[in-house]
Amino acid sequence: NSLLGWGVFTTSHFHKGDFLIEYRGEVINKEEFERRLKLYDNSLEVFLFEFRFNGKQLWVDGAKDDGALGRLVNDDHINANSKMKIIRVDKKPHLCLFAIKDIRPGEEISYNYGDSEWPWRHQV
């Protein structure tokens, strides 16, 4: 819709604790994050996912549409049904969503984007 944009809806039943989807993109450092922040318009900034890994502040840049659905999962800071976890594979971080409650077919997958003051949280 015009407020949230795209979303990801399930076609299967998922149980609490199930892996749902990965948030994919290029892992970048603070310098590259700041450079891209100047290049991107507001609609692309939301795809820069900040996290900490091995004591470093990093970002996954999911702005490029590579067909992965993780970048389309919407924010829900009140009633999310999944949670982002950092999974280490071959010493590299992977941001993965896991169900925090049972999710029925047809439900939208959502997670809490964090404490930032996202503009859509203030809109009706």
mmCIF file of C-alpha atoms in Angstrom:
data_model
loop_
_atom_site.group_PDB
_atom_site.id
_atom_site.type_symbol
_atom_site.label_atom_id
_atom_site.label_comp_id
_atom_site.label_asym_id
_atom_site.label_seq_id
_atom_site.Cartn_x
_atom_site.Cartn_y
_atom_site.Cartn_z
ATOM 1 C CA ASN A 1 0.000 0.000 0.000
ATOM 2 C CA SER A 2 1.030 3.664 -0.207
ATOM 3 C CA LEU A 3 2.032 3.836 3.463
ATOM 4 C CA LEU A 4 4.030 0.621 3.903
ATOM 5 C CA GLY A 5 4.953 -0.187 0.314
ATOM 6 C CA TRP A 6 5.577 -3.858 -0.400
ATOM 7 C CA GLY A 7 5.282 -6.690 2.102
ATOM 8 C CA VAL A 8 5.932 -10.411 2.427
ATOM 9 C CA PHE A 9 3.052 -12.802 3.104
ATOM 10 C CA THR A 10 3.360 -16.485 3.937
ATOM 11 C CA THR A 11 1.994 -19.303 1.828
ATOM 12 C CA SER A 12 2.766 -21.941 4.481
ATOM 13 C CA HIS A 13 2.347 -22.412 8.203
ATOM 14 C CA PHE A 14 5.391 -21.510 10.312
ATOM 15 C CA HIS A 15 5.940 -22.469 13.933
ATOM 16 C CA LYS A 16 7.568 -20.350 16.619
ATOM 17 C CA GLY A 17 11.336 -20.655 16.169
ATOM 18 C CA ASP A 18 11.234 -21.483 12.438
ATOM 19 C CA PHE A 19 13.645 -19.763 10.050
ATOM 20 C CA LEU A 20 11.671 -17.498 7.713
ATOM 21 C CA ILE A 21 13.907 -15.461 5.440
ATOM 22 C CA GLU A 22 17.318 -13.790 5.137
ATOM 23 C CA TYR A 23 17.882 -10.050 4.786
ATOM 24 C CA ARG A 24 20.474 -10.070 2.010
ATOM 25 C CA GLY A 25 22.723 -7.396 0.611
ATOM 26 C CA GLU A 26 26.258 -6.100 0.679
ATOM 27 C CA VAL A 27 27.879 -5.834 4.122
ATOM 28 C CA ILE A 28 29.440 -2.373 4.441
ATOM 29 C CA ASN A 29 31.367 -0.364 7.059
ATOM 30 C CA LYS A 30 30.600 3.068 8.514
ATOM 31 C CA GLU A 31 32.544 5.006 5.877
ATOM 32 C CA GLU A 32 30.696 3.301 3.041
ATOM 33 C CA PHE A 33 27.379 3.691 4.901
ATOM 34 C CA GLU A 34 27.914 7.458 5.158
ATOM 35 C CA ARG A 35 28.880 7.674 1.473
ATOM 36 C CA ARG A 36 25.750 5.791 0.386
ATOM 37 C CA LEU A 37 23.540 7.783 2.715
ATOM 38 C CA LYS A 38 24.502 10.886 0.720
ATOM 39 C CA LEU A 39 23.721 9.133 -2.576
ATOM 40 C CA TYR A 40 20.418 7.477 -1.647
ATOM 41 C CA ASP A 41 17.104 9.255 -1.480
ATOM 42 C CA ASN A 42 14.794 8.683 1.501
ATOM 43 C CA SER A 43 13.097 5.692 -0.118
ATOM 44 C CA LEU A 44 16.396 3.747 -0.232
ATOM 45 C CA GLU A 45 17.743 4.681 3.219
ATOM 46 C CA VAL A 46 15.332 2.246 4.849
ATOM 47 C CA PHE A 47 17.223 -0.661 3.241
ATOM 48 C CA LEU A 48 20.435 0.103 5.191
ATOM 49 C CA PHE A 49 20.217 -2.349 8.112
ATOM 50 C CA GLU A 50 22.569 -1.526 11.002
ATOM 51 C CA PHE A 51 23.966 -4.248 13.276
ATOM 52 C CA ARG A 52 27.008 -5.178 15.357
ATOM 53 C CA PHE A 53 29.241 -8.133 14.520
ATOM 54 C CA ASN A 54 32.564 -9.066 16.133
ATOM 55 C CA GLY A 55 32.521 -5.737 17.993
ATOM 56 C CA LYS A 56 32.146 -3.711 14.793
ATOM 57 C CA GLN A 57 29.291 -1.534 13.623
ATOM 58 C CA LEU A 58 28.248 -2.714 10.158
ATOM 59 C CA TRP A 59 25.341 -2.380 7.755
ATOM 60 C CA VAL A 60 23.717 -4.643 5.210
ATOM 61 C CA ASP A 61 22.737 -2.604 2.182
ATOM 62 C CA GLY A 62 19.608 -4.242 0.783
ATOM 63 C CA ALA A 63 18.734 -1.309 -1.501
ATOM 64 C CA LYS A 64 19.570 -3.194 -4.688
ATOM 65 C CA ASP A 65 16.623 -5.298 -5.795
ATOM 66 C CA ASP A 66 18.197 -8.715 -6.345
ATOM 67 C CA GLY A 67 14.911 -10.603 -6.108
ATOM 68 C CA ALA A 68 15.399 -11.459 -2.418
ATOM 69 C CA LEU A 69 12.231 -11.003 -0.374
ATOM 70 C CA GLY A 70 13.850 -10.221 2.996
ATOM 71 C CA ARG A 71 14.276 -6.579 2.021
ATOM 72 C CA LEU A 72 10.492 -6.268 1.622
ATOM 73 C CA VAL A 73 9.501 -7.398 5.135
ATOM 74 C CA ASN A 74 7.740 -4.523 6.904
ATOM 75 C CA ASP A 75 8.251 -2.997 10.329
ATOM 76 C CA ASP A 76 5.851 -3.688 13.186
ATOM 77 C CA HIS A 77 7.061 -2.293 16.491
ATOM 78 C CA ILE A 78 3.879 -3.312 18.329
ATOM 79 C CA ASN A 79 2.898 -6.815 17.203
ATOM 80 C CA ALA A 80 5.777 -8.281 15.163
ATOM 81 C CA ASN A 81 5.717 -12.002 14.417
ATOM 82 C CA SER A 82 9.447 -12.432 13.746
ATOM 83 C CA LYS A 83 12.819 -11.331 15.063
ATOM 84 C CA MET A 84 16.106 -10.610 13.310
ATOM 85 C CA LYS A 85 19.077 -12.681 14.456
ATOM 86 C CA ILE A 86 22.677 -12.608 13.286
ATOM 87 C CA ILE A 87 23.836 -16.042 12.156
ATOM 88 C CA ARG A 88 27.537 -16.675 11.505
ATOM 89 C CA VAL A 89 28.324 -18.785 8.431
ATOM 90 C CA ASP A 90 31.959 -19.199 7.340
ATOM 91 C CA LYS A 91 32.895 -16.302 9.676
ATOM 92 C CA LYS A 92 30.476 -13.970 7.853
ATOM 93 C CA PRO A 93 27.269 -12.431 9.257
ATOM 94 C CA HIS A 94 23.862 -13.337 7.847
ATOM 95 C CA LEU A 95 20.772 -11.466 9.044
ATOM 96 C CA CYS A 96 17.954 -13.983 9.376
ATOM 97 C CA LEU A 97 14.346 -13.634 10.464
ATOM 98 C CA PHE A 98 12.898 -16.276 12.772
ATOM 99 C CA ALA A 99 9.266 -16.651 13.824
ATOM 100 C CA ILE A 100 8.579 -15.547 17.406
ATOM 101 C CA LYS A 101 5.040 -16.951 17.253
ATOM 102 C CA ASP A 102 3.123 -19.302 15.003
ATOM 103 C CA ILE A 103 2.324 -17.712 11.626
ATOM 104 C CA ARG A 104 -0.590 -18.897 9.491
ATOM 105 C CA PRO A 105 -0.719 -18.961 5.685
ATOM 106 C CA GLY A 106 -1.666 -15.549 4.314
ATOM 107 C CA GLU A 107 -0.230 -13.585 7.260
ATOM 108 C CA GLU A 108 2.261 -10.816 6.645
ATOM 109 C CA ILE A 109 5.749 -11.355 8.074
ATOM 110 C CA SER A 110 6.904 -8.382 10.152
ATOM 111 C CA TYR A 111 9.610 -7.480 12.642
ATOM 112 C CA ASN A 112 10.566 -4.541 14.819
ATOM 113 C CA TYR A 113 13.070 -2.348 12.926
ATOM 114 C CA GLY A 114 14.395 -1.013 16.234
ATOM 115 C CA ASP A 115 14.149 2.165 18.239
ATOM 116 C CA SER A 116 14.530 4.686 15.399
ATOM 117 C CA GLU A 117 11.735 7.175 14.833
ATOM 118 C CA TRP A 118 10.579 5.796 11.493
ATOM 119 C CA PRO A 119 8.188 8.239 9.773
ATOM 120 C CA TRP A 120 5.449 5.655 9.122
ATOM 121 C CA ARG A 121 5.129 5.004 12.857
ATOM 122 C CA HIS A 122 3.644 8.471 13.226
ATOM 123 C CA GLN A 123 1.158 8.156 10.375
ATOM 124 C CA VAL A 124 -2.328 6.715 10.686
#
